[in-house]
Amino acid sequence: MNDFKILPSILAADHGQFLTDIATVDTPEIELLHVDVMDGHFVPNITFGPKVVASLRKHTRFALDVHLMISNPDQYVPAFAEAGADIITVHQEACPHLHRSVHLIKEQGVKAGVALNPATSLESVRHMLPDIDLLLIMTVNPGFGGQKFISNVLQKIEQAERLRRDNKFQYVIEVDGGVDTETAPKVYEAGARFLVAGSAIFRQEDRPAAIRGISNSITTFLDKQKTIHT
Ligand code: DX5
Ligand code: ZN
């Protein structure tokens, strides 16, 4: 059993035939869908709201990882929880009262995540690390799919993994943006265990093969490590 998960980002799916397209990633190894909510204010793009999340909850078997790229997320957290989100992630940059926002999510009985833009330091959320279930380290600037992976973020992932291990914090490190067969082993090695992938899956004709390709890029890397160390 792999110790990492691949989360298809439905931002890259065809929004005109959502459920049909999502059905193409329904393979045994996919447990969660990554759902990007954008408001045209915090990020320069608009996607969808709680109603779409409620439909996904009703019509799919997946757990829903809801990434809120919106200003004033506290206003919408209860609606997304009610719609059936399993994880709700808010951006540090959008939350002047981050402690309040994280606990508001938890009060709804939902797992709480905090996201960091590439230019935001880990230090800025240091005080929240014991409280969160997920730390989303953005590897692109949020707003669009298909952007280039920003490789200097790898250091932040390593730093988050070191802090997690040394302090026995419970959060999972998630990465989002530019994850493909080339970058997946790198973020895995740095400490990420939830890997969000949009274009690397949905821009391929054969989605199960694309998912396997990302997965294999990590297991091949692990096999090589084993050979080196034995
Ligand atoms: C970007 C979104 C991502 C996006 C990733 O703002 O948060 O989830 O879908 O897309 P790819 O994998 O194409 O970089
Ligand atoms: Zn996302």
PDB file of N, CA and C and ligand atoms in Angstrom, residues 9 11 34 36 38 67 69 138 140-147 176-179 196-199, ligand 1:
ATOM      1  N   SER A   9      -7.421  17.110  -9.582  1.00  0.00           N
ATOM      2  CA  SER A   9      -8.028  18.428  -9.413  1.00  0.00           C
ATOM      3  C   SER A   9      -9.064  18.625 -10.510  1.00  0.00           C
ATOM      4  N   LEU A  11     -10.614  21.090 -11.401  1.00  0.00           N
ATOM      5  CA  LEU A  11     -10.525  22.346 -12.147  1.00  0.00           C
ATOM      6  C   LEU A  11     -10.187  22.044 -13.609  1.00  0.00           C
ATOM      7  N   HIS A  34      -9.844  16.813  -5.477  1.00  0.00           N
ATOM      8  CA  HIS A  34      -9.458  18.158  -5.060  1.00  0.00           C
ATOM      9  C   HIS A  34     -10.372  19.157  -5.774  1.00  0.00           C
ATOM     10  N   ASP A  36     -11.344  23.028  -6.402  1.00  0.00           N
ATOM     11  CA  ASP A  36     -10.810  24.390  -6.329  1.00  0.00           C
ATOM     12  C   ASP A  36     -11.921  25.424  -6.391  1.00  0.00           C
ATOM     13  N   MET A  38     -12.776  29.323  -6.430  1.00  0.00           N
ATOM     14  CA  MET A  38     -12.134  30.624  -6.695  1.00  0.00           C
ATOM     15  C   MET A  38     -13.195  31.706  -6.841  1.00  0.00           C
ATOM     16  N   HIS A  67     -10.519  23.303  -1.589  1.00  0.00           N
ATOM     17  CA  HIS A  67      -9.466  24.315  -1.506  1.00  0.00           C
ATOM     18  C   HIS A  67     -10.089  25.676  -1.763  1.00  0.00           C
ATOM     19  N   MET A  69      -9.947  29.291  -2.421  1.00  0.00           N
ATOM     20  CA  MET A  69      -9.115  30.427  -2.839  1.00  0.00           C
ATOM     21  C   MET A  69     -10.041  31.622  -2.923  1.00  0.00           C
ATOM     22  N   MET A 138       1.517  25.501  -1.792  1.00  0.00           N
ATOM     23  CA  MET A 138       1.284  25.757  -3.215  1.00  0.00           C
ATOM     24  C   MET A 138       2.618  25.757  -3.962  1.00  0.00           C
ATOM     25  N   VAL A 140       2.531  26.495  -7.280  1.00  0.00           N
ATOM     26  CA  VAL A 140       2.314  27.542  -8.295  1.00  0.00           C
ATOM     27  C   VAL A 140       1.556  28.667  -7.585  1.00  0.00           C
ATOM     28  N   ASN A 141       1.471  29.823  -8.211  1.00  0.00           N
ATOM     29  CA  ASN A 141       0.600  30.871  -7.674  1.00  0.00           C
ATOM     30  C   ASN A 141      -0.833  30.476  -7.986  1.00  0.00           C
ATOM     31  N   PRO A 142      -1.726  30.470  -6.974  1.00  0.00           N
ATOM     32  CA  PRO A 142      -3.061  29.940  -7.196  1.00  0.00           C
ATOM     33  C   PRO A 142      -3.865  30.755  -8.205  1.00  0.00           C
ATOM     34  N   GLY A 143      -4.774  30.083  -8.886  1.00  0.00           N
ATOM     35  CA  GLY A 143      -5.672  30.771  -9.819  1.00  0.00           C
ATOM     36  C   GLY A 143      -5.920  29.998 -11.099  1.00  0.00           C
ATOM     37  N   PHE A 144      -4.919  29.269 -11.555  1.00  0.00           N
ATOM     38  CA  PHE A 144      -5.057  28.583 -12.843  1.00  0.00           C
ATOM     39  C   PHE A 144      -4.374  27.229 -12.820  1.00  0.00           C
ATOM     40  N   GLY A 145      -4.910  26.320 -13.622  1.00  0.00           N
ATOM     41  CA  GLY A 145      -4.245  25.043 -13.835  1.00  0.00           C
ATOM     42  C   GLY A 145      -3.173  25.206 -14.904  1.00  0.00           C
ATOM     43  N   GLY A 146      -2.349  24.190 -15.059  1.00  0.00           N
ATOM     44  CA  GLY A 146      -1.390  24.151 -16.163  1.00  0.00           C
ATOM     45  C   GLY A 146      -0.201  25.075 -16.036  1.00  0.00           C
ATOM     46  N   GLN A 147       0.097  25.555 -14.828  1.00  0.00           N
ATOM     47  CA  GLN A 147       1.260  26.439 -14.672  1.00  0.00           C
ATOM     48  C   GLN A 147       2.512  25.630 -14.323  1.00  0.00           C
ATOM     49  N   ASP A 176       0.250  21.374  -4.510  1.00  0.00           N
ATOM     50  CA  ASP A 176      -0.749  21.687  -5.521  1.00  0.00           C
ATOM     51  C   ASP A 176      -0.137  22.625  -6.555  1.00  0.00           C
ATOM     52  N   GLY A 177      -0.081  22.139  -7.815  1.00  0.00           N
ATOM     53  CA  GLY A 177       0.404  22.982  -8.900  1.00  0.00           C
ATOM     54  C   GLY A 177       1.614  22.391  -9.602  1.00  0.00           C
ATOM     55  N   GLY A 178       1.430  22.064 -10.875  1.00  0.00           N
ATOM     56  CA  GLY A 178       2.554  21.577 -11.670  1.00  0.00           C
ATOM     57  C   GLY A 178       3.059  20.202 -11.273  1.00  0.00           C
ATOM     58  N   VAL A 179       2.210  19.418 -10.635  1.00  0.00           N
ATOM     59  CA  VAL A 179       2.637  18.065 -10.251  1.00  0.00           C
ATOM     60  C   VAL A 179       2.471  17.129 -11.455  1.00  0.00           C
ATOM     61  N   VAL A 196      -1.746  16.830  -5.468  1.00  0.00           N
ATOM     62  CA  VAL A 196      -2.849  17.262  -6.329  1.00  0.00           C
ATOM     63  C   VAL A 196      -2.334  17.348  -7.767  1.00  0.00           C
ATOM     64  N   ALA A 197      -3.109  16.805  -8.701  1.00  0.00           N
ATOM     65  CA  ALA A 197      -2.697  16.910 -10.111  1.00  0.00           C
ATOM     66  C   ALA A 197      -3.914  17.188 -10.977  1.00  0.00           C
ATOM     67  N   GLY A 198      -3.845  18.269 -11.736  1.00  0.00           N
ATOM     68  CA  GLY A 198      -4.938  18.651 -12.631  1.00  0.00           C
ATOM     69  C   GLY A 198      -4.616  18.289 -14.059  1.00  0.00           C
ATOM     70  N   SER A 199      -3.812  19.142 -14.724  1.00  0.00           N
ATOM     71  CA  SER A 199      -3.519  18.910 -16.151  1.00  0.00           C
ATOM     72  C   SER A 199      -2.808  17.595 -16.400  1.00  0.00           C
TER      73      SER A 199
HETATM   74  C1  DX5 B   1      -4.373  26.222  -8.842  1.00  0.00           C
HETATM   75  C2  DX5 B   1      -5.246  25.155  -8.243  1.00  0.00           C
HETATM   76  C3  DX5 B   1      -4.801  23.775  -8.537  1.00  0.00           C
HETATM   77  C4  DX5 B   1      -4.811  23.414 -10.012  1.00  0.00           C
HETATM   78  C5  DX5 B   1      -3.587  22.584 -10.284  1.00  0.00           C
HETATM   79  O1  DX5 B   1      -4.744  27.434  -8.345  1.00  0.00           O
HETATM   80  O2  DX5 B   1      -5.280  25.281  -6.827  1.00  0.00           O
HETATM   81  O3  DX5 B   1      -5.513  22.786  -7.788  1.00  0.00           O
HETATM   82  O4  DX5 B   1      -5.953  22.701 -10.420  1.00  0.00           O
HETATM   83  O5  DX5 B   1      -3.500  22.352 -11.630  1.00  0.00           O
HETATM   84  P1  DX5 B   1      -2.229  21.716 -12.342  1.00  0.00           P
HETATM   85  O6  DX5 B   1      -2.039  20.349 -11.734  1.00  0.00           O
HETATM   86  O7  DX5 B   1      -2.611  21.717 -13.768  1.00  0.00           O
HETATM   87  O8  DX5 B   1      -1.049  22.618 -12.034  1.00  0.00           O
END
